[in-house]
Coordinates of C-alpha atoms and ligand atoms in Angstrom, one line a residue:
X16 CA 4.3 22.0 19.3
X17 CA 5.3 20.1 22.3
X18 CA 7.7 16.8 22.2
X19 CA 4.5 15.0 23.5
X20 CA 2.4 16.5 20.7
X21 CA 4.9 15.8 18.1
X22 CA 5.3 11.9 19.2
X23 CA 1.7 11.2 19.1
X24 CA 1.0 13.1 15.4
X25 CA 1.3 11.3 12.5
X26 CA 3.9 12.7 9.9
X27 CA 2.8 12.7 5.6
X28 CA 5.6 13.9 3.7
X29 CA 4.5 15.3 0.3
X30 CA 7.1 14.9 -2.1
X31 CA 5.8 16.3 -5.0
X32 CA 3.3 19.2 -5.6
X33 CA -0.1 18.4 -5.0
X34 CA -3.1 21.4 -4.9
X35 CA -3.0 23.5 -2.1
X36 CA -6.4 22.3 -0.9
X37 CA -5.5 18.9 -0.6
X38 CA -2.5 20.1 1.6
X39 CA -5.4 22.2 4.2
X40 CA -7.3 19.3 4.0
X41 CA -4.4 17.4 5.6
X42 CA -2.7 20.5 7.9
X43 CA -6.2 21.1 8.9
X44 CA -7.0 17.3 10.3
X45 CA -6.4 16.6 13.9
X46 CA -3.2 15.0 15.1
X47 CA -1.2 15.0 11.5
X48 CA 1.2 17.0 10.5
X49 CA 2.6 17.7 7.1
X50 CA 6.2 18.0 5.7
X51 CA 6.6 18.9 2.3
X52 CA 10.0 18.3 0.4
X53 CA 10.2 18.5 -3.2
X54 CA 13.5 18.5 -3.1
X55 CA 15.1 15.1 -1.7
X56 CA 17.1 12.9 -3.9
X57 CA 16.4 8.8 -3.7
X58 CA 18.7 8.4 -0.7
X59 CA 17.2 11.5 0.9
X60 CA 13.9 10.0 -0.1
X61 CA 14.5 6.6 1.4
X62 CA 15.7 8.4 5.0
X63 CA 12.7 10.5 5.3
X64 CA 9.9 8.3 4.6
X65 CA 11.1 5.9 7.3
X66 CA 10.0 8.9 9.7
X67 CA 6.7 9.7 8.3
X68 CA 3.1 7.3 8.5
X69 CA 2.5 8.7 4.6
X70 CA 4.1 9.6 1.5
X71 CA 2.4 11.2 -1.4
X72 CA 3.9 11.3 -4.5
X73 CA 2.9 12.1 -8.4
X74 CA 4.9 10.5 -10.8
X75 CA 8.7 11.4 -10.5
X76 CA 9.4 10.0 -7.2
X77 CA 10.3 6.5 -7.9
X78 CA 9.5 4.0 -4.7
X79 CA 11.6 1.5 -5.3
X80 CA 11.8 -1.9 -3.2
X81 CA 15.5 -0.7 -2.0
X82 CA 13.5 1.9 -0.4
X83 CA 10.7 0.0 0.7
X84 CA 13.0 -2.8 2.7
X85 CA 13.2 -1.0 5.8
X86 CA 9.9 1.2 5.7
X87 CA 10.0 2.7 9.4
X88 CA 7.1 4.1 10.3
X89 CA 5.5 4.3 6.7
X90 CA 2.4 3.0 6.5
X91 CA 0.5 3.9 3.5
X92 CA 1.8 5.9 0.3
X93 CA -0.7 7.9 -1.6
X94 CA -0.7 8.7 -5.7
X95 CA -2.1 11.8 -7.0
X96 CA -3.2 10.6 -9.8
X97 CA -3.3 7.3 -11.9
X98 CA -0.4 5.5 -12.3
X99 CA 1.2 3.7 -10.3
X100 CA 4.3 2.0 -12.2
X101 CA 6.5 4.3 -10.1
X102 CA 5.6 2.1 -6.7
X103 CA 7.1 -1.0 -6.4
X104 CA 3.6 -2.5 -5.5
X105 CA 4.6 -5.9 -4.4
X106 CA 7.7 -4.8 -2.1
X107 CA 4.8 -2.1 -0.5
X108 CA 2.4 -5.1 0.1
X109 CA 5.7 -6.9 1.9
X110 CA 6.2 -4.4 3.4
X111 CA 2.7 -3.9 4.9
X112 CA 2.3 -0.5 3.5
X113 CA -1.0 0.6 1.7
X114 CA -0.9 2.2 -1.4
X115 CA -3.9 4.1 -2.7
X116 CA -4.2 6.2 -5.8
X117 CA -6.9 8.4 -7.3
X118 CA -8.2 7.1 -10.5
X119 CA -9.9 8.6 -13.0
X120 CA -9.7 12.3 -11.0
X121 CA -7.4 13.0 -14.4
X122 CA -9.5 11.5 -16.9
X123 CA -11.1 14.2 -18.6
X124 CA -7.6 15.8 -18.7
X125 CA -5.6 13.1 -20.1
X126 CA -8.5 12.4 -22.6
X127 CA -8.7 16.2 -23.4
X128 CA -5.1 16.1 -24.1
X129 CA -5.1 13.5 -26.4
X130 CA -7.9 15.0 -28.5
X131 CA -5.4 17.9 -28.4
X132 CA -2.4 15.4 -29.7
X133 CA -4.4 14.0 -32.5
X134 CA -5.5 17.3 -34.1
X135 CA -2.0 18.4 -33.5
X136 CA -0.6 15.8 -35.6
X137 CA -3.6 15.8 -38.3
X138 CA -3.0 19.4 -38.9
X139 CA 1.3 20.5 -37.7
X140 CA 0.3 22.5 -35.4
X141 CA 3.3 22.7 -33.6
X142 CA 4.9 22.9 -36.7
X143 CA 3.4 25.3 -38.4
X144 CA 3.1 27.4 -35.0
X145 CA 7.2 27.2 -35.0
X146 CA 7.6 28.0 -38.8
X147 CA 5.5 31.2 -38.5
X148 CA 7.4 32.8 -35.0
X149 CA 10.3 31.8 -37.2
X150 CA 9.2 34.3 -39.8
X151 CA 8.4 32.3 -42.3
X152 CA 4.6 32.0 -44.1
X153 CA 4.3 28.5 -45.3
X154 CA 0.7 27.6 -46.1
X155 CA 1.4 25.2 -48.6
X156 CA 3.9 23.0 -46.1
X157 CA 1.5 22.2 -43.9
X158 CA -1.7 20.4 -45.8
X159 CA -3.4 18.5 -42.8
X160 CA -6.0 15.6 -43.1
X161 CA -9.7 15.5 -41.4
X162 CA -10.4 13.1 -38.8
X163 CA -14.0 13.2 -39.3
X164 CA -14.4 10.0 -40.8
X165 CA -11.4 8.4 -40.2
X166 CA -10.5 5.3 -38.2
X167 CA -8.7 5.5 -34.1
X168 CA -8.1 2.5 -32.6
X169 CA -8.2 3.1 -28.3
X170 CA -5.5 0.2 -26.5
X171 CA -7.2 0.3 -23.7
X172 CA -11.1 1.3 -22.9
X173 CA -10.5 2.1 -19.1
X174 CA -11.6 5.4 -17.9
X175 CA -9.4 7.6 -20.3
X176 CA -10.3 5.7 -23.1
X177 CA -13.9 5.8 -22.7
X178 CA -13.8 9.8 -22.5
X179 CA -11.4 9.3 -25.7
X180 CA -14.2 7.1 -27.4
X181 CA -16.8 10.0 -26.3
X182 CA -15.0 13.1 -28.2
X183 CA -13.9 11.3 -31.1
X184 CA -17.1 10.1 -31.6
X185 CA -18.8 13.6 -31.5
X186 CA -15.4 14.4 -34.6
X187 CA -17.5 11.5 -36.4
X188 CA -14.7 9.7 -35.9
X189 CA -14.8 5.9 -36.3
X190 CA -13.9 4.2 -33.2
X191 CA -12.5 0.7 -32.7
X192 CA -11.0 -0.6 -29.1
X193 CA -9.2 -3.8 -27.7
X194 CA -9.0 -4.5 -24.0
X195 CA -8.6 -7.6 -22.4
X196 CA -10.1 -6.5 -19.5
X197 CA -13.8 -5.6 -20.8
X198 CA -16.3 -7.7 -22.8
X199 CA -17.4 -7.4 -26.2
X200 CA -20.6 -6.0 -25.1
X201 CA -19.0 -3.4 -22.5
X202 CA -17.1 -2.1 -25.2
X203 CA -20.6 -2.1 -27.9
X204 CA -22.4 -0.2 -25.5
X205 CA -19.6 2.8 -25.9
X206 CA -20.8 2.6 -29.6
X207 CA -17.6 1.2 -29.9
X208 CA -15.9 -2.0 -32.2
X209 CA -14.4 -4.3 -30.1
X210 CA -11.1 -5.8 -32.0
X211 CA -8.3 -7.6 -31.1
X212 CA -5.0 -5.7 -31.3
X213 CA -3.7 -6.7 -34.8
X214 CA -7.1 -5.8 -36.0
X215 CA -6.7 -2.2 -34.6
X216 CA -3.3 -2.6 -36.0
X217 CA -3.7 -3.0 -39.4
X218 CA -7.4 -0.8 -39.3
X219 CA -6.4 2.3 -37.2
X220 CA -5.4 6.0 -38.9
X221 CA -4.7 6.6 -35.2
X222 CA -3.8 4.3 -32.8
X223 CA -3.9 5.9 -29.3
X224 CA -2.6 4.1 -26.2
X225 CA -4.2 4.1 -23.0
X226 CA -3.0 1.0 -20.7
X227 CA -1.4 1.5 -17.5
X228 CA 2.2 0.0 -17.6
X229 CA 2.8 -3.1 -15.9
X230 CA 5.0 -6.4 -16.7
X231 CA 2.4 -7.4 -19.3
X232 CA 2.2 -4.7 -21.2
X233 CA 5.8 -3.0 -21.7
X234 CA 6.6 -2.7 -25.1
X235 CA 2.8 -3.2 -26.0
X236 CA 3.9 -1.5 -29.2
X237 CA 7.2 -3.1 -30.0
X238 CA 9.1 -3.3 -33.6
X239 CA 6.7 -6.0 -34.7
X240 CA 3.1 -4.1 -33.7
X241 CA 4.5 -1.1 -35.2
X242 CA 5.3 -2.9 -38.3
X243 CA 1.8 -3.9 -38.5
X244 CA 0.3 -0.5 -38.1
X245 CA -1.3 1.0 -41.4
X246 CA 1.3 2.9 -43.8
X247 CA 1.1 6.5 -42.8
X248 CA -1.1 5.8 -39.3
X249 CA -0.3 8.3 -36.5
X250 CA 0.7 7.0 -32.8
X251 CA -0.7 9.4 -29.9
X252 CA 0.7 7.8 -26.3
X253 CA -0.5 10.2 -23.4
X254 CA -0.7 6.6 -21.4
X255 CA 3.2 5.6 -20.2
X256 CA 6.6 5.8 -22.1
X257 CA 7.3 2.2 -21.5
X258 CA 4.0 0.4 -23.5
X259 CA 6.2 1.8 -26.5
X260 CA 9.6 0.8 -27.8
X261 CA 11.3 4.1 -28.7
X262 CA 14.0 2.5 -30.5
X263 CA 11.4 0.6 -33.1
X264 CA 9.3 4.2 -32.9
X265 CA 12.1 5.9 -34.3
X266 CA 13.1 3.5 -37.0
X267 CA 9.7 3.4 -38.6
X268 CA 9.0 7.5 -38.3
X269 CA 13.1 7.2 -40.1
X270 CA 11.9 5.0 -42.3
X271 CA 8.7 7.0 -43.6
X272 CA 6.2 3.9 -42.4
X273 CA 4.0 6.6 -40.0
X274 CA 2.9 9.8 -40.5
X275 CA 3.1 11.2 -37.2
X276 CA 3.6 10.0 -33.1
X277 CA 2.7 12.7 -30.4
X278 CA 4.2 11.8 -27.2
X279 CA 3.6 12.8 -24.0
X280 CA 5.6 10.2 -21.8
X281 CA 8.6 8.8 -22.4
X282 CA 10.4 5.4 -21.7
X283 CA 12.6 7.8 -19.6
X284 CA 11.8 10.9 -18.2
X285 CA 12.8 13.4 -19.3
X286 CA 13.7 11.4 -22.5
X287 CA 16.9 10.6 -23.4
X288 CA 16.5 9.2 -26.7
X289 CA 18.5 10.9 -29.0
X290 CA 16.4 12.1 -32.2
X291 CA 12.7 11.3 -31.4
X292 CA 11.3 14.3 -29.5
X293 CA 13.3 16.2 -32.3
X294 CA 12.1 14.5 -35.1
X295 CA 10.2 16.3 -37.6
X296 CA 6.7 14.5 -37.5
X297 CA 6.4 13.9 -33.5
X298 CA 4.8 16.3 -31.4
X299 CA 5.7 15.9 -27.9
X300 CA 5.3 17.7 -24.3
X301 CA 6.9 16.6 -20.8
X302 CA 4.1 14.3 -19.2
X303 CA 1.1 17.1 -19.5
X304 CA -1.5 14.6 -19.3
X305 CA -3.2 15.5 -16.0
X306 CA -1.3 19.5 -16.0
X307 CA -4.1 21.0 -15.3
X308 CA -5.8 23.3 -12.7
X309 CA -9.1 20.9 -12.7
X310 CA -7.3 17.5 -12.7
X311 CA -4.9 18.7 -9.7
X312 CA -7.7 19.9 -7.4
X313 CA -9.6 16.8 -7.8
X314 CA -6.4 14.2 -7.5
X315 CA -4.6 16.6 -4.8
X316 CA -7.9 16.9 -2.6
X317 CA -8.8 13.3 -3.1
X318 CA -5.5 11.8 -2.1
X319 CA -5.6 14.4 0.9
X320 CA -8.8 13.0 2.0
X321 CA -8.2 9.4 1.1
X322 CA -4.6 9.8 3.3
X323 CA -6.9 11.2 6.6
X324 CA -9.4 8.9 6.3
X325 CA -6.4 6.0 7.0
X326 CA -4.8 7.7 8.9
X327 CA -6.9 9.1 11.1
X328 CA -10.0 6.0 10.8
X329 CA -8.6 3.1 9.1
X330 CA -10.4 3.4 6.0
X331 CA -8.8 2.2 2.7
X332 CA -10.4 3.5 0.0
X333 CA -9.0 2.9 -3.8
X334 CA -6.2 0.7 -2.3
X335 CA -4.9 -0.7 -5.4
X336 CA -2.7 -3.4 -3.2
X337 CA -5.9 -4.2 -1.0
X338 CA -9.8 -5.3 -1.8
X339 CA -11.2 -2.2 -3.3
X340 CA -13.9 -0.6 -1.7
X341 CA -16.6 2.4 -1.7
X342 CA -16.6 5.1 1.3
X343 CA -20.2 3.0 1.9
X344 CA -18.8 -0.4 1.8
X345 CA -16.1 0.6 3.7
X346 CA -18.0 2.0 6.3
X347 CA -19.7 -1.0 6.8
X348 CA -17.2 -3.6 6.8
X349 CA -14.6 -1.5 9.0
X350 CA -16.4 -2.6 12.6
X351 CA -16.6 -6.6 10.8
X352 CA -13.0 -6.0 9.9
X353 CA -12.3 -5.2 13.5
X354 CA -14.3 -8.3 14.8
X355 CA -12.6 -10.2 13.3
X356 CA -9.0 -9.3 14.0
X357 CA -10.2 -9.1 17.6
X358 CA -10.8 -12.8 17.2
X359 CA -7.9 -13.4 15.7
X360 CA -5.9 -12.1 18.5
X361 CA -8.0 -13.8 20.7
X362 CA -6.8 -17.0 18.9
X363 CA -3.3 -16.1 18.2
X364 CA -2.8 -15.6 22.0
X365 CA -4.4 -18.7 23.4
X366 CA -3.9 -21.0 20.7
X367 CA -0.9 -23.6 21.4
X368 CA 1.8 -24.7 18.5
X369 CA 2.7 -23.6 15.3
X370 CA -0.7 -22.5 13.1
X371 CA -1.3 -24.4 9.6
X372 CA -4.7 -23.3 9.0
X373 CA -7.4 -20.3 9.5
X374 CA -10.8 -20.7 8.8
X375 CA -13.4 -17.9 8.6
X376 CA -16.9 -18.7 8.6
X377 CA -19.3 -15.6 8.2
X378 CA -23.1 -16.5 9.2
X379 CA -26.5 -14.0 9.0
X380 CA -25.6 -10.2 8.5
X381 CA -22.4 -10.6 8.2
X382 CA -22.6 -12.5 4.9
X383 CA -23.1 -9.4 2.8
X384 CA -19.8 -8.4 2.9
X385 CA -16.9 -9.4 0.7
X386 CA -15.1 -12.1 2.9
X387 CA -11.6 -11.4 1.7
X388 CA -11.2 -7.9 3.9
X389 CA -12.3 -9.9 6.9
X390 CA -10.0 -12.8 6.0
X391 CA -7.2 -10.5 5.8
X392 CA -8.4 -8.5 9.3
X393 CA -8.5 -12.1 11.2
X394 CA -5.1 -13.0 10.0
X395 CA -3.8 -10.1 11.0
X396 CA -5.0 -10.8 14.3
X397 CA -3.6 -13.9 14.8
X398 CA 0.1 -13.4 13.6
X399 CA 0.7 -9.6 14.7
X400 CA 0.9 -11.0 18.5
X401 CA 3.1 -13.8 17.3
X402 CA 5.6 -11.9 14.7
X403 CA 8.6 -10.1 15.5
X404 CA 7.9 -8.1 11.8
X405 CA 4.8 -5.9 11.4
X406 CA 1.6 -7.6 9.9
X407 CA -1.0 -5.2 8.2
X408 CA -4.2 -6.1 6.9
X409 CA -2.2 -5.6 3.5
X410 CA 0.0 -8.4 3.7
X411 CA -1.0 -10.7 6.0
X412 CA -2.3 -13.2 3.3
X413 CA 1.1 -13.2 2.5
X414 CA 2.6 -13.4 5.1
X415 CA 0.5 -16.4 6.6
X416 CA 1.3 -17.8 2.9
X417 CA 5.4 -17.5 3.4
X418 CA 4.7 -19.5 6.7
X419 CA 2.8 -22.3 4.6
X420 CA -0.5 -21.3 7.1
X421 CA -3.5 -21.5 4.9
X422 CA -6.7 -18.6 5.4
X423 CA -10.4 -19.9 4.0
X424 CA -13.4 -17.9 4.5
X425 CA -17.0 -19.6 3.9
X426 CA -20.3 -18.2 4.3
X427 CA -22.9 -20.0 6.0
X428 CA -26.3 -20.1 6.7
X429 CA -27.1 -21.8 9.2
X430 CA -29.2 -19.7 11.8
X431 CA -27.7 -18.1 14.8
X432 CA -29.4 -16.1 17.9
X433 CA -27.3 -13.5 16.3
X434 CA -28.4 -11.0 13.1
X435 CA -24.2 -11.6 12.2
X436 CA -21.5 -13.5 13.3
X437 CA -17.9 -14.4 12.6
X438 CA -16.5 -17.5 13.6
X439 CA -12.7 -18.2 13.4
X440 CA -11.1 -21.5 14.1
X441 CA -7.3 -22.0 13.7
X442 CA -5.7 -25.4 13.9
X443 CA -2.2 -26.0 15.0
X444 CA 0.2 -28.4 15.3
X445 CA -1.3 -29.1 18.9
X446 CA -5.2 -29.0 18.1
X447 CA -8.2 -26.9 17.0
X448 CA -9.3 -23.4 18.8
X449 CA -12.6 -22.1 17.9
X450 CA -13.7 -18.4 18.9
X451 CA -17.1 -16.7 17.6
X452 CA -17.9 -13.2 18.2
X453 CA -21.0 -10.3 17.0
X454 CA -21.3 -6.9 17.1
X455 CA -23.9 -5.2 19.2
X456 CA -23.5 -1.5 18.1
X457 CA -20.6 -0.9 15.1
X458 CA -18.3 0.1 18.4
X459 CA -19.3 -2.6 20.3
X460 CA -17.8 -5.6 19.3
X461 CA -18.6 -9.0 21.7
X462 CA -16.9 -11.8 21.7
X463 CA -20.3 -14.9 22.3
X464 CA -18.2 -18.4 22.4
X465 CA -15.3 -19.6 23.0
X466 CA -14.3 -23.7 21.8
X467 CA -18.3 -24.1 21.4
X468 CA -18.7 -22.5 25.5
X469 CA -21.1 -19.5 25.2
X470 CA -19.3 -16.3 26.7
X471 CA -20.1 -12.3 26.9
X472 CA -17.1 -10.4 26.9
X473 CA -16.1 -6.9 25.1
X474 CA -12.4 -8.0 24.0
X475 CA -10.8 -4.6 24.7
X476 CA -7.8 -3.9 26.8
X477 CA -6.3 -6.5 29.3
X478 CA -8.2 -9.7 29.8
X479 CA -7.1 -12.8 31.7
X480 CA -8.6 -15.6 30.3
X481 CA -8.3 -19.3 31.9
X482 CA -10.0 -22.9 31.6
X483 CA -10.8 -24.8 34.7
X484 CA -12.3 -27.6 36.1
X485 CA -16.4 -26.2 36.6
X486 CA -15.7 -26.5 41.0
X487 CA -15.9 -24.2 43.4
X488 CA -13.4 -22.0 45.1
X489 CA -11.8 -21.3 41.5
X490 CA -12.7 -18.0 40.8
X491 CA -12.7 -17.2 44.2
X492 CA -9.0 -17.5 44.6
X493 CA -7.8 -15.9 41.6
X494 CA -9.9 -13.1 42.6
X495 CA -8.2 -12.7 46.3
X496 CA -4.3 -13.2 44.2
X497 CA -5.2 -10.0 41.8
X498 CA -6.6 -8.0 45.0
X499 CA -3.5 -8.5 46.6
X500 CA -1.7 -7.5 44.0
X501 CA -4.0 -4.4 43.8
X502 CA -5.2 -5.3 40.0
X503 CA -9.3 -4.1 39.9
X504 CA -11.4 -6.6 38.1
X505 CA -13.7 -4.7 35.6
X506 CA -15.9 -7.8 34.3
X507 CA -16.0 -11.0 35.1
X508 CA -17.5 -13.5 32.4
X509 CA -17.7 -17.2 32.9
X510 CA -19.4 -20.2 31.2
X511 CA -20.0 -24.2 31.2
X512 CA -18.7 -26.6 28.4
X513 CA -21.2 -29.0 27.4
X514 CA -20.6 -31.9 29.9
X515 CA -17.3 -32.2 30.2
X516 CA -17.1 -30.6 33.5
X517 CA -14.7 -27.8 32.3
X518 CA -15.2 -24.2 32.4
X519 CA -13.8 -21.3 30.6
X520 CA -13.4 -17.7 32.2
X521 CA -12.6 -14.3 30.9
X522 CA -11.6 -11.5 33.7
X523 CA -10.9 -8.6 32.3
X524 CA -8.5 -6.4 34.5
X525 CA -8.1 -2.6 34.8
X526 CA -3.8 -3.0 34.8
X527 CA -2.0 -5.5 33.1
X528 CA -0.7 -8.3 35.7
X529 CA 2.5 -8.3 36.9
X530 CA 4.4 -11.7 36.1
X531 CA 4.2 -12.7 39.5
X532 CA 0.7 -12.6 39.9
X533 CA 0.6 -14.4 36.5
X534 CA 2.9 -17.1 37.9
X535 CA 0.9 -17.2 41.1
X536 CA -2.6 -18.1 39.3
X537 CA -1.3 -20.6 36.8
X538 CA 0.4 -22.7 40.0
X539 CA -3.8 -23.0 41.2
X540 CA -5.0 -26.1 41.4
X541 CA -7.8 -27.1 38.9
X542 CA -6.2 -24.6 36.0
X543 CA -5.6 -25.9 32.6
X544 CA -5.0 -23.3 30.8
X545 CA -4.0 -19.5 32.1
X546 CA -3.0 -16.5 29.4
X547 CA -2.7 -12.5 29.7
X548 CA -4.4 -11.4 26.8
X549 CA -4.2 -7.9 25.2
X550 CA -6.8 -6.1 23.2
X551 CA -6.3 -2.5 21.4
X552 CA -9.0 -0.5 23.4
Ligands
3PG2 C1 -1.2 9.7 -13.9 O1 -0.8 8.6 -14.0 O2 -2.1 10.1 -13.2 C2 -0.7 10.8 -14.9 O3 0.3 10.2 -15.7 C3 -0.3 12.0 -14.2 O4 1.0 12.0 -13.7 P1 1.5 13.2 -12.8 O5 0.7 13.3 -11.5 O6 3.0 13.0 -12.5 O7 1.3 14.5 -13.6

């Protein structure tokens, strides 16, 4: 590979095994190039990321904020799997950096292993499987009890759950569930009680955890929630180590109050709890839940394809610190999301003073999308030419928010001549700018007015854009100061304000203008207003 080669590809470090199709996927797409190191330690970690666009982890890596302060070139960080406790999400939405995951590609395996948990507990399998290589023919230690019939209580109906709910349900199992997050009737139509959580509590001969951990929920299952659990209940977490308190786990199993806990996560990992993975009546395996060869292909080649797709087209897909959206949806929004932070730069380069406000206003077509992408994309337009630090579409909100600028979007629908349109205004400390712009093809984004003057112009590359009194001779001198400084004019749009005898023009130029010639045109007579303006092509 040639220096030039290598400075234009875009680097993804894999830091932890993923499935060796998702890793063709990735060698195979054009102009990236992948580094796999299973190997680096949190400072290694923290230098090497800086020098790659992507990161893929599973869960061992931790991405803390420390590392996330100076992120170099990292732009988006992909899970293989689930959760994402391991990614310090708000310092990666600071920080500008995508993260995407890939949900529910693990389901049937985490849900599979579960199943796998609670018949170990209900009959000692690992137990009795020990005793017996041990020599020993003990068939009266191990007396098991049916679940057919008996109570689980699922924390947590997301997608594990729900495949939980299914197989216990076909072990005639009766199933109850709490979730915040789902209705009543969601949960009913699993053939499912919904129940608050001391009612699974006190109801449950299993209670099997399947949140994802976040500040809300650790220690879901402190001392006080175990104490409420039925006499003799089993605990089954294949979820995260953190929604349980260890310490209060190991108390009750010490004090005879449960029957059994299977564990596949730990509060640390690997656990460091003296006495619970060697207690008698737990069952426990090293964070098996998505182990297997099904689960990997479909997170490994997912992530891999999610990772191109940003890379390589801008789409965010499963972005669990951005709008979510379909491969459909996204497709149609991406050339709206590029409108509009084309008319945000438009905005962010002419407009004078310090911005307080951005308005959005979406009309015809246009209005079937979610507005808060195309809020996001038009922010981003306007501060990335003003800010020294880089602005993303993932944190511009918050960035615009940390400089007290406030972002609205509206629909409206009022006609236009146009089947969509986005219009942006941004007011300053000096006045009001308004810019509106359509999309003729998907790749051939327009911008139509400018301050309420109807324009044409395809904002791409360099354009110089002035205001002038509507007289003649204007446009003919600025046109004989860029031949003699050799800069080709490529299109030339200008148009009339309503009466007020001012005009606004938009040139756009082949080469950027030299400061000189810049100078030269703003010291023209009859010139308000005179700005270089750049546009990605
Ligand atoms: C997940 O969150 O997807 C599971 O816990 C799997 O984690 P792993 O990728 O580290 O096996």
């Amino acid at each position: 590979m040639s220096g030039q080669d290598r400075a234009t590809r875009q680097r993804v470090l894999v830091a932890e095994p993923i499935a060796a199709g998702g890793i063709r996927m990735l060698e195979e797409a054009p102009g990236l190039e992948v580094v796999q190191r299973f190997d680096l330690t949190p400072s290694g970690l923290s230098a090497a990321l800086r020098e790659h666009e992507a990161l893929i982890v599973r869960s061992k890596s931790r991405v803390t904020a420390e590392l996330l302060a100076d992120p170099g070139r990292l732009r988006v960080i992909g899970r293989a799997g689930t959760g994402v406790d391991n990614i310090d999400l708000d310092a990666a939405t600071r920080a500008g950096v995508v993260v995407l995951n890939s949900p529910g590609g693990n389901a049937v395996a985490a849900a599979e292993l579960t199943m796998a948990m609670l018949l170990a507990l209900a009959r000692h399998l690992p137990q009795a499987n020990a005793s017996l290589r041990d020599g020993r023919w003990e068939r009266g230690r191990f007396l098991g009890v049916e679940v057919e019939g008996k109570t689980l209580g699922l924390v947590g109906i997301g997608r594990v759950g729900r495949e939980v709910a299914r197989r216990a349900l076909a072990f005639r199992m009766k199933v109850l569930a709490s979730d915040p997050h789902v209705t009543r009737q969601g949960i009913e139509d699993l053939g499912i009680e919904p129940v608050t959580l001391p009612d699974l509590l006190s109801r449950a001969d299993f209670v099997s955890l399947h949140a994802p951990l976040a500040t809300g929920t650790r220690h879901l299952l402190g001392g006080a929630e175990i104490g409420a659990m039925k006499p003799g209940a089993f605990l089954v977490n294949c979820a995260r180590g953190g929604l349980v308190d260890e310490s209060a786990l190991l108390a009750a199993l010490e004090a005879g109050r449960l029957g059994g806990a299977a564990l596949d996560v730990f509060e640390e990992e690997p656990p460091s709890r003296a006495g619970l993975v060697s207690h008698p009546r737990v069952v426990s395996t090293p964070h098996l839940g998505a182990s297997t060869v099904e689960a990997q292909e479909r997170v490994g080649e997912d992530i891999a394809a999610k990772i191109r797709d940003y890379l390589c087209s801008g789409t965010i897909l499963d972005a669990v610190n951005f709008p979510s959206m379909s491969r459909e949806e996204g497709a149609a929004v991406r050339p709206i999301m590029d409108l509009a932070e084309r008319l945000g730069r438009f905005l962010g380069q002419v407009a004078v003073g310090g911005v307080r406000r951005l308005e959005l206003r979406c009309y015809g077509d246009f209005n079937r999308q979610s507005l808060r992408p195309l809020a996001m994309a038009a922010a981003k337009g306007v501060l990335a030419p003003v800010l020294a630090e880089a602005v993303s579409y993932v944190n511009a909100l918050g960035v615009a928010a940390e400089r007290g600028i406030t972002v609205e979007e509206a629909r409206s629908h009022e006609a236009t001549p146009f089947a969509g349109l986005l219009r942006l205004t941004v007011d300053t400390d000096a006045g009001r700018s308004t810019v509106a712009g359509t999309l003729y093809t998907a790749e051939h984004p327009r911008l139509v007015e400018v301050d309420g003057v109807a324009v044409d112009c395809s904002p791409r590359g360099s354009i110089l854009y002035f205001r002038n009194r509507d007289v003649p001779g204007v446009v003919g001198r600025i046109g004989t100061i860029l031949g003699k400084a050799g800069v080709n004019i490529a299109s030339l749009q200008l148009g009339r304000g309503a009466g007020d005898g001012m005009a606004v023009s938009l040139v756009g130029v082949d080469t950027p203008l030299p400061a000189a010639t810049l100078a030269e045109i703003a010291a023209l007579p009859d010139l308000t207003a005179v700005r270089q303006l750049r546009f990605p092509d």
